[in-house]
Amino acid sequence: MPAARPPRPRPGADPARRRLLGALLAAPAFATGGLAGCSDDTTTRVDDDGPIELSVFWWGNTRRAQATERALRLYSSRNPRVTFRVTWQAANAYYDRLATQATGGNVPDLFQVDDTMLTEYAQRGIALDLSPYAADGRLDLGGLPPGLADYGRVDGRVHGVAAAQTHAAVVYNKDLLRRLGVPAPTIMPWGDYLAWAARVTRASGGRAAGTMDPSGDHRALWLWLRGQGGRFYQGRQLGFSSAALVDWFELWQRARTDRATPAAALVDRADGDEPARQLVVTGHTAASFAWSHQLSELQRYTSDELALAAFPGPPAAQWARASMYWAGLHGTRHPGVVADVINFLTTNVEVGRILGTERGLPADRAVRQAVTQGLGDPVVKRVAALGTTLNDLVGPAPAPPPRGHGRVRTLLAAAAQDVRSGRAGARATTSRFMAQAQGALAE
């Protein structure tokens, strides 16, 4: 029986996103703060002389939770008036859970967010403006690579501080390539990478394809565009033309013809962030695309040795990218304490050693150096080595994605699926995507 086809995303509002924003904006924490026209969150404070409890919320696995709780206990040991009420969960439905908390009046003071929602939260007055604390040094961003600091600014103001840094990477099966007698991928143009992938497929006798098909992966498209001098967004509009997207889809149609990628049905099942389904760990491809900090988790699903290489294309297409941010709630009663906790989590060397590289490489350069010097895990060493290789090669950071980015990502994945399966041609699919995506960004 063929796999069920997931429903096609429809143009217009995203109901889950609207529920989330509606719940956040209606939460009691905002009732007294007055979202409209607020420009200085430092005025929204209470008497900090008594006990303070901050609620903290993040997504991740048990290892991340244990390390984060240890770091927060360390803060409390040095600031006995401050305690924490923590909540965490897996990445799936994280933002829905945040909305549920908001509905009950329990919006966390400090929370984890990624670039999908950072701009939305900042422009809707949900995320705390941290600029005053950065300006007077209470929040020290001086140790961050400039591009990494910039990637947390929305409309020129600091709304997120990188919890860690990551890189878009090729994860490849080192043992499989050794058995096939094919060299490992290196920094190479996209055309050379696809030729390498087709060679892998031939060497395996078709038992494993060379590479995952990332035609629906927004980060792959974004880096491909930047490698040609283009951009993904221009303000609150798409920054690329229909012709560019047609070229992208046709590039991967040729790759399928050359058997550089596996069958469309396999790609569809793996086209997401779930590590256990990635084709490089299931044995269906020699390489997949992932965030570099995910290598340790991917390695747990295969006995073969995995390794990292830079994304195809010029390294300058990449930038110092936050794997995720720490952000504060605009309506928190303790904005100064929230800023201080963020500063502690991101600039303290002892905390850096506790947190390790589970979220990615430490954002602060001094913390990163201290942590990476003591690494013993060979898998984590590979993550650090790729970061070191790319540090001086990356280009300037773009602005964080605009509101509607999450919807655009969903639409791109669906469009690529239509082209891969042959349900629609590249040009017709592109026309539909461009209209729907522009509509999502205009909301």
Coordinates of C-alpha atoms in Angstrom, one line a residue:
M1 CA 0.0 0.0 0.0
P2 CA 1.5 3.4 -0.9
A3 CA 2.3 5.8 1.9
A4 CA -0.4 8.2 2.7
R5 CA 0.2 11.7 1.2
P6 CA 0.3 14.4 3.9
P7 CA -2.3 17.2 3.3
R8 CA -1.0 20.1 1.2
P9 CA -0.5 23.3 3.1
R10 CA -3.1 25.8 2.1
P11 CA -2.5 29.5 1.5
G12 CA -3.6 31.9 4.2
A13 CA -3.3 31.9 7.9
D14 CA -1.7 29.1 9.9
P15 CA -4.2 28.2 12.6
A16 CA -1.6 26.8 15.0
R17 CA 0.5 29.9 14.7
R18 CA -2.5 32.1 15.3
R19 CA -3.5 30.2 18.4
L20 CA 0.0 30.6 19.7
L21 CA 0.2 34.3 19.1
G22 CA -3.4 34.9 20.3
A23 CA -2.7 33.0 23.6
L24 CA 0.6 34.9 24.2
L25 CA -0.8 38.3 23.5
A26 CA -3.8 37.6 25.7
A27 CA -1.8 36.3 28.6
P28 CA -2.2 38.1 31.9
A29 CA 1.5 38.9 31.9
F30 CA 0.9 41.4 29.2
A31 CA -2.2 43.0 30.7
T32 CA -0.3 45.5 32.8
G33 CA 2.7 45.9 30.6
G34 CA 0.9 47.5 27.7
L35 CA 2.4 46.1 24.6
A36 CA 1.6 49.0 22.3
G37 CA 4.2 51.7 22.3
C38 CA 6.5 50.1 25.0
S39 CA 10.1 51.1 24.3
D40 CA 12.0 50.3 27.5
D41 CA 11.5 47.1 29.3
T42 CA 13.7 48.1 32.1
T43 CA 10.9 50.3 33.5
T44 CA 8.7 47.2 34.0
R45 CA 10.3 46.0 37.2
V46 CA 9.3 45.2 40.7
D47 CA 11.2 45.3 44.0
D48 CA 14.1 42.9 43.6
D49 CA 15.1 42.8 47.3
G50 CA 12.9 39.8 48.1
P51 CA 12.9 36.2 46.8
I52 CA 12.6 35.9 43.0
E53 CA 11.3 32.8 41.1
L54 CA 11.8 32.8 37.4
S55 CA 10.1 30.3 35.2
V56 CA 12.2 28.8 32.4
F57 CA 11.1 26.7 29.4
W58 CA 13.1 25.0 26.6
W59 CA 12.9 22.1 24.2
G60 CA 15.4 19.3 24.1
N61 CA 16.3 15.8 25.4
T62 CA 17.0 14.5 28.9
R63 CA 20.8 15.3 28.6
R64 CA 20.0 18.9 27.7
A65 CA 17.5 19.2 30.6
Q66 CA 20.0 17.8 33.2
A67 CA 22.8 20.1 32.0
T68 CA 20.5 23.2 31.9
E69 CA 19.1 22.5 35.4
R70 CA 22.7 22.1 36.7
A71 CA 23.6 25.5 35.2
L72 CA 20.5 27.2 36.7
R73 CA 21.3 25.7 40.2
L74 CA 24.8 27.1 39.9
Y75 CA 23.3 30.5 39.3
S76 CA 21.1 30.1 42.4
S77 CA 24.1 29.1 44.4
R78 CA 25.7 32.4 43.6
N79 CA 22.4 34.4 43.8
P80 CA 20.5 32.7 46.6
R81 CA 17.4 35.0 46.2
V82 CA 16.8 33.6 42.7
T83 CA 15.3 30.2 42.1
F84 CA 13.9 28.6 39.0
R85 CA 10.8 26.7 38.0
V86 CA 11.7 24.7 34.9
T87 CA 9.7 23.1 32.2
W88 CA 11.0 21.3 29.1
Q89 CA 9.9 19.0 26.4
A90 CA 10.8 17.5 23.0
A91 CA 10.9 19.9 20.1
N92 CA 7.6 18.6 18.6
A93 CA 4.7 20.9 19.6
Y94 CA 7.0 23.1 21.7
Y95 CA 5.4 26.3 20.6
D96 CA 1.9 24.8 21.1
R97 CA 2.9 24.0 24.7
L98 CA 4.1 27.6 25.1
A99 CA 0.7 28.8 23.9
T100 CA -1.0 26.5 26.4
Q101 CA 1.1 27.9 29.2
A102 CA 0.2 31.4 28.1
T103 CA -3.5 30.6 28.1
G104 CA -3.2 29.6 31.7
G105 CA -1.3 32.7 32.6
N106 CA 2.0 30.9 33.0
V107 CA 4.1 32.4 30.3
P108 CA 7.8 31.7 31.2
D109 CA 10.1 34.6 32.1
L110 CA 12.9 33.0 30.1
F111 CA 12.5 30.7 27.2
Q112 CA 14.3 29.1 24.3
V113 CA 13.3 30.2 20.8
D114 CA 14.7 29.6 17.3
D115 CA 14.9 31.9 14.3
T116 CA 11.5 30.7 13.0
M117 CA 9.8 32.7 15.7
L118 CA 12.3 35.3 16.9
T119 CA 11.2 38.1 14.6
E120 CA 7.6 37.4 15.2
Y121 CA 7.9 37.5 19.0
A122 CA 10.0 40.6 18.8
Q123 CA 7.7 42.6 16.5
R124 CA 4.6 41.6 18.3
G125 CA 6.0 42.7 21.7
I126 CA 6.3 39.2 23.2
A127 CA 10.1 39.0 23.5
L128 CA 11.9 41.3 26.0
D129 CA 14.0 44.0 24.4
L130 CA 17.5 43.3 25.8
S131 CA 19.2 46.3 24.1
P132 CA 19.4 48.4 27.3
Y133 CA 21.3 45.6 29.1
A134 CA 23.6 45.1 26.1
A135 CA 24.3 48.8 25.9
D136 CA 25.3 49.2 29.6
G137 CA 27.3 45.9 29.7
R138 CA 25.1 44.0 32.0
L139 CA 24.5 41.7 29.0
D140 CA 28.0 41.0 27.5
L141 CA 27.8 40.3 23.7
G142 CA 31.4 41.3 23.2
G143 CA 32.6 37.7 23.1
L144 CA 30.3 36.6 20.4
P145 CA 31.4 36.6 16.8
P146 CA 29.9 39.8 15.3
G147 CA 27.6 37.9 12.9
L148 CA 26.3 35.8 15.7
A149 CA 25.4 38.8 17.8
D150 CA 23.8 40.4 14.8
Y151 CA 21.6 37.3 14.1
G152 CA 19.8 38.0 17.4
R153 CA 18.8 41.6 16.5
V154 CA 15.4 42.5 15.1
D155 CA 14.9 46.0 13.8
G156 CA 18.3 46.9 15.3
R157 CA 17.4 45.8 18.8
V158 CA 18.6 42.7 20.7
H159 CA 15.7 40.3 21.3
G160 CA 17.6 37.0 21.4
V161 CA 21.1 35.9 22.6
A162 CA 22.6 32.8 20.9
A163 CA 22.5 29.9 23.3
A164 CA 25.0 28.2 21.0
Q165 CA 26.3 28.3 17.4
T166 CA 25.8 25.7 14.7
H167 CA 26.5 25.2 11.0
A168 CA 24.6 23.6 8.2
A169 CA 26.6 20.5 7.4
V170 CA 26.8 17.4 5.3
V171 CA 26.7 14.3 7.6
Y172 CA 28.3 11.4 5.8
N173 CA 28.9 7.7 6.5
K174 CA 32.6 7.4 6.7
D175 CA 32.6 3.6 7.0
L176 CA 30.3 3.1 4.0
L177 CA 32.5 5.3 1.8
R178 CA 35.6 3.4 3.0
R179 CA 33.9 0.1 2.0
L180 CA 32.9 1.5 -1.4
G181 CA 36.3 3.0 -2.1
V182 CA 34.9 6.5 -2.6
P183 CA 36.6 9.5 -1.0
A184 CA 34.8 11.6 1.6
P185 CA 33.1 14.8 0.4
T186 CA 35.0 18.1 0.9
I187 CA 34.2 21.7 0.4
M188 CA 33.1 21.6 -3.3
P189 CA 30.6 23.3 -5.7
W190 CA 27.1 22.0 -5.9
G191 CA 27.7 20.4 -9.3
D192 CA 30.8 18.6 -8.0
Y193 CA 28.9 17.4 -5.0
L194 CA 26.1 15.9 -7.1
A195 CA 28.7 14.2 -9.3
W196 CA 30.3 12.7 -6.2
A197 CA 26.9 11.5 -5.0
A198 CA 26.1 9.8 -8.3
R199 CA 29.5 8.1 -8.1
V200 CA 28.6 6.7 -4.7
T201 CA 25.3 5.3 -6.0
R202 CA 27.2 3.6 -8.8
A203 CA 29.8 2.2 -6.5
S204 CA 27.1 0.7 -4.2
G205 CA 25.4 -1.0 -7.1
G206 CA 22.3 1.1 -6.3
R207 CA 22.0 -0.2 -2.8
A208 CA 22.6 3.2 -1.3
A209 CA 22.2 6.6 -3.0
G210 CA 24.9 9.3 -2.7
T211 CA 22.9 12.0 -1.0
M212 CA 19.6 13.0 0.5
D213 CA 17.5 15.3 -1.7
P214 CA 17.3 18.7 0.1
S215 CA 15.1 20.4 -2.5
G216 CA 12.5 21.1 0.2
D217 CA 15.1 22.1 2.8
H218 CA 15.0 25.8 3.3
R219 CA 18.5 26.0 4.7
A220 CA 19.9 24.3 1.6
L221 CA 18.0 26.6 -0.7
W222 CA 19.1 29.6 1.4
L223 CA 22.8 28.7 1.1
W224 CA 22.5 27.9 -2.6
L225 CA 21.0 31.3 -3.2
R226 CA 23.7 33.0 -1.1
G227 CA 26.4 31.2 -3.0
Q228 CA 25.2 32.9 -6.1
G229 CA 25.0 36.3 -4.5
G230 CA 21.3 36.0 -3.8
R231 CA 19.2 36.1 -0.7
F232 CA 16.2 34.2 0.7
Y233 CA 14.4 37.3 2.1
Q234 CA 14.4 40.9 1.3
G235 CA 12.7 42.6 4.2
R236 CA 9.2 41.0 4.5
Q237 CA 9.3 39.6 1.0
L238 CA 11.0 36.7 -0.7
G239 CA 14.4 37.8 -1.9
F240 CA 14.6 35.4 -4.9
S241 CA 12.7 35.2 -8.2
S242 CA 10.6 32.4 -9.7
A243 CA 13.4 31.7 -12.1
A244 CA 15.8 31.0 -9.3
L245 CA 13.4 28.5 -7.6
V246 CA 12.8 26.8 -10.9
D247 CA 16.5 26.4 -11.3
W248 CA 16.8 24.9 -7.8
F249 CA 14.0 22.4 -8.5
E250 CA 15.5 21.5 -11.8
L251 CA 18.9 21.0 -10.3
W252 CA 17.5 18.2 -8.1
Q253 CA 15.4 16.8 -11.0
R254 CA 18.7 16.2 -12.8
A255 CA 20.2 14.7 -9.6
R256 CA 17.4 12.2 -9.5
T257 CA 17.9 11.4 -13.2
D258 CA 21.6 10.7 -12.4
R259 CA 20.5 8.6 -9.4
A260 CA 22.5 10.8 -7.1
T261 CA 19.5 10.8 -4.7
P262 CA 17.1 8.0 -3.6
A263 CA 13.5 7.4 -4.7
A264 CA 11.0 10.2 -3.9
A265 CA 9.1 8.0 -1.4
L266 CA 12.2 7.5 0.7
V267 CA 13.0 11.2 0.6
D268 CA 9.4 12.1 1.7
R269 CA 9.7 9.8 4.8
A270 CA 13.0 11.4 5.8
D271 CA 12.2 15.0 4.9
G272 CA 12.2 16.4 8.5
D273 CA 14.3 16.8 11.6
E274 CA 13.7 13.4 13.2
P275 CA 17.1 11.9 13.6
A276 CA 16.1 8.2 13.5
R277 CA 14.6 8.7 10.0
Q278 CA 17.6 10.4 8.4
L279 CA 18.7 8.4 5.4
V280 CA 22.4 8.5 6.4
V281 CA 21.6 6.5 9.5
T282 CA 19.0 4.2 7.9
G283 CA 21.6 3.2 5.3
H284 CA 19.7 4.5 2.3
T285 CA 22.2 7.3 1.5
A286 CA 25.9 8.0 2.1
A287 CA 25.1 11.6 3.1
S288 CA 22.4 13.7 4.5
F289 CA 22.0 17.4 5.5
A290 CA 21.8 18.4 9.2
W291 CA 22.9 20.9 11.7
S292 CA 26.4 20.1 12.9
H293 CA 25.4 19.9 16.5
Q294 CA 23.0 17.1 15.7
L295 CA 25.9 14.7 14.8
S296 CA 26.1 13.1 18.3
E297 CA 22.4 12.3 18.2
L298 CA 22.6 10.9 14.6
Q299 CA 25.5 8.8 15.6
R300 CA 23.4 6.9 18.2
Y301 CA 21.3 5.4 15.4
T302 CA 24.0 3.7 13.5
S303 CA 27.1 1.6 14.3
D304 CA 28.9 3.0 11.3
E305 CA 31.1 6.0 12.0
L306 CA 29.6 9.4 10.9
A307 CA 31.6 12.5 10.0
L308 CA 31.0 16.1 8.9
A309 CA 31.8 18.2 5.9
A310 CA 30.8 21.7 5.0
F311 CA 27.8 22.3 2.9
P312 CA 28.4 22.4 -0.9
G313 CA 29.0 25.8 -2.4
P314 CA 31.3 28.6 -1.2
P315 CA 31.8 28.7 2.6
A316 CA 31.1 32.4 2.6
A317 CA 27.4 31.5 1.9
Q318 CA 27.2 30.4 5.5
W319 CA 27.1 32.7 8.5
A320 CA 27.6 32.5 12.2
R321 CA 24.2 31.0 12.9
A322 CA 22.5 30.6 16.3
S323 CA 21.3 27.1 16.8
M324 CA 18.7 28.6 19.2
Y325 CA 18.4 31.7 21.4
W326 CA 17.6 32.6 24.9
A327 CA 14.9 35.2 25.1
G328 CA 13.0 36.9 27.9
L329 CA 9.3 37.7 28.2
H330 CA 8.4 41.3 27.6
G331 CA 6.0 41.2 30.5
T332 CA 8.3 39.6 33.1
R333 CA 8.4 41.3 36.5
H334 CA 12.2 40.8 36.7
P335 CA 13.7 41.9 33.4
G336 CA 17.1 42.8 34.9
V337 CA 17.3 39.4 36.5
V338 CA 16.3 37.7 33.3
A339 CA 19.1 39.5 31.4
D340 CA 21.6 38.6 34.1
V341 CA 20.6 34.9 33.9
I342 CA 21.0 35.0 30.1
N343 CA 24.4 36.6 30.5
F344 CA 25.4 33.9 33.0
L345 CA 24.2 31.1 30.7
T346 CA 26.2 32.4 27.7
T347 CA 29.4 33.9 29.1
N348 CA 30.4 31.9 32.2
V349 CA 33.1 29.3 31.5
E350 CA 32.0 27.0 34.3
V351 CA 28.4 27.0 32.8
G352 CA 29.9 26.4 29.4
R353 CA 31.6 23.2 30.7
I354 CA 28.3 22.1 32.2
L355 CA 26.2 22.7 29.1
G356 CA 28.9 21.3 26.8
T357 CA 28.0 21.2 23.1
E358 CA 24.6 19.6 23.2
R359 CA 23.0 22.8 21.9
G360 CA 26.0 23.5 19.6
L361 CA 29.3 25.2 20.1
P362 CA 29.3 27.8 22.9
A363 CA 28.5 31.2 21.4
D364 CA 31.0 33.1 23.5
R365 CA 34.5 32.7 22.0
A366 CA 36.3 32.5 25.4
V367 CA 33.8 29.9 26.6
R368 CA 34.1 28.0 23.4
Q369 CA 37.9 27.8 23.7
A370 CA 37.7 26.6 27.2
V371 CA 35.1 23.9 26.4
T372 CA 36.6 22.6 23.1
Q373 CA 40.1 22.3 24.6
G374 CA 38.8 19.8 27.1
L375 CA 36.7 17.7 24.7
G376 CA 37.2 13.9 24.9
D377 CA 34.3 12.6 22.8
P378 CA 35.6 12.1 19.2
V379 CA 32.1 12.8 17.8
V380 CA 32.0 16.2 19.5
K381 CA 35.5 16.9 18.4
R382 CA 34.3 16.6 14.8
V383 CA 31.7 19.2 15.4
A384 CA 34.2 21.5 16.9
A385 CA 36.7 20.9 14.1
L386 CA 34.1 21.9 11.4
G387 CA 33.3 25.0 13.4
T388 CA 37.0 25.9 13.5
T389 CA 37.4 25.3 9.8
L390 CA 34.4 27.6 8.9
N391 CA 35.0 30.3 11.5
D392 CA 37.1 32.5 9.3
L393 CA 35.3 31.6 6.1
V394 CA 31.7 32.5 6.8
G395 CA 30.0 35.6 5.3
P396 CA 28.0 38.3 7.0
A397 CA 24.8 37.3 8.8
P398 CA 21.4 38.2 7.2
A399 CA 18.6 39.6 9.3
P400 CA 16.7 36.9 11.2
P401 CA 13.9 35.5 9.1
P402 CA 10.7 37.7 9.0
R403 CA 7.3 36.8 10.4
G404 CA 5.8 34.0 8.4
H405 CA 9.1 32.1 8.0
G406 CA 7.7 29.0 9.5
R407 CA 4.9 29.0 7.0
V408 CA 7.3 29.5 4.1
R409 CA 9.3 26.5 5.3
T410 CA 6.2 24.3 5.2
L411 CA 5.2 25.5 1.8
L412 CA 8.7 24.9 0.4
A413 CA 8.7 21.3 1.7
A414 CA 5.3 20.6 0.1
A415 CA 6.3 22.2 -3.2
A416 CA 9.4 20.1 -3.4
Q417 CA 7.4 17.0 -2.6
D418 CA 5.1 17.7 -5.5
V419 CA 8.0 18.2 -7.9
R420 CA 9.8 15.1 -6.7
S421 CA 6.7 12.9 -7.0
G422 CA 5.9 14.2 -10.5
R423 CA 2.5 15.4 -9.3
A424 CA 3.3 18.8 -10.7
G425 CA 6.0 20.4 -12.8
A426 CA 8.7 22.7 -11.4
R427 CA 7.2 25.9 -13.1
A428 CA 3.6 25.4 -12.0
T429 CA 4.7 24.4 -8.5
T430 CA 7.0 27.5 -8.3
S431 CA 4.2 29.8 -9.3
R432 CA 1.9 28.4 -6.7
F433 CA 4.6 28.5 -4.0
M434 CA 5.6 32.1 -4.8
A435 CA 2.0 33.3 -4.4
Q436 CA 1.4 31.4 -1.2
A437 CA 4.7 32.3 0.4
Q438 CA 4.2 36.1 -0.3
G439 CA 0.8 35.8 1.2
A440 CA 2.2 34.2 4.3
L441 CA 4.8 36.9 4.7
A442 CA 2.2 39.6 4.3
E443 CA 0.0 38.5 7.2

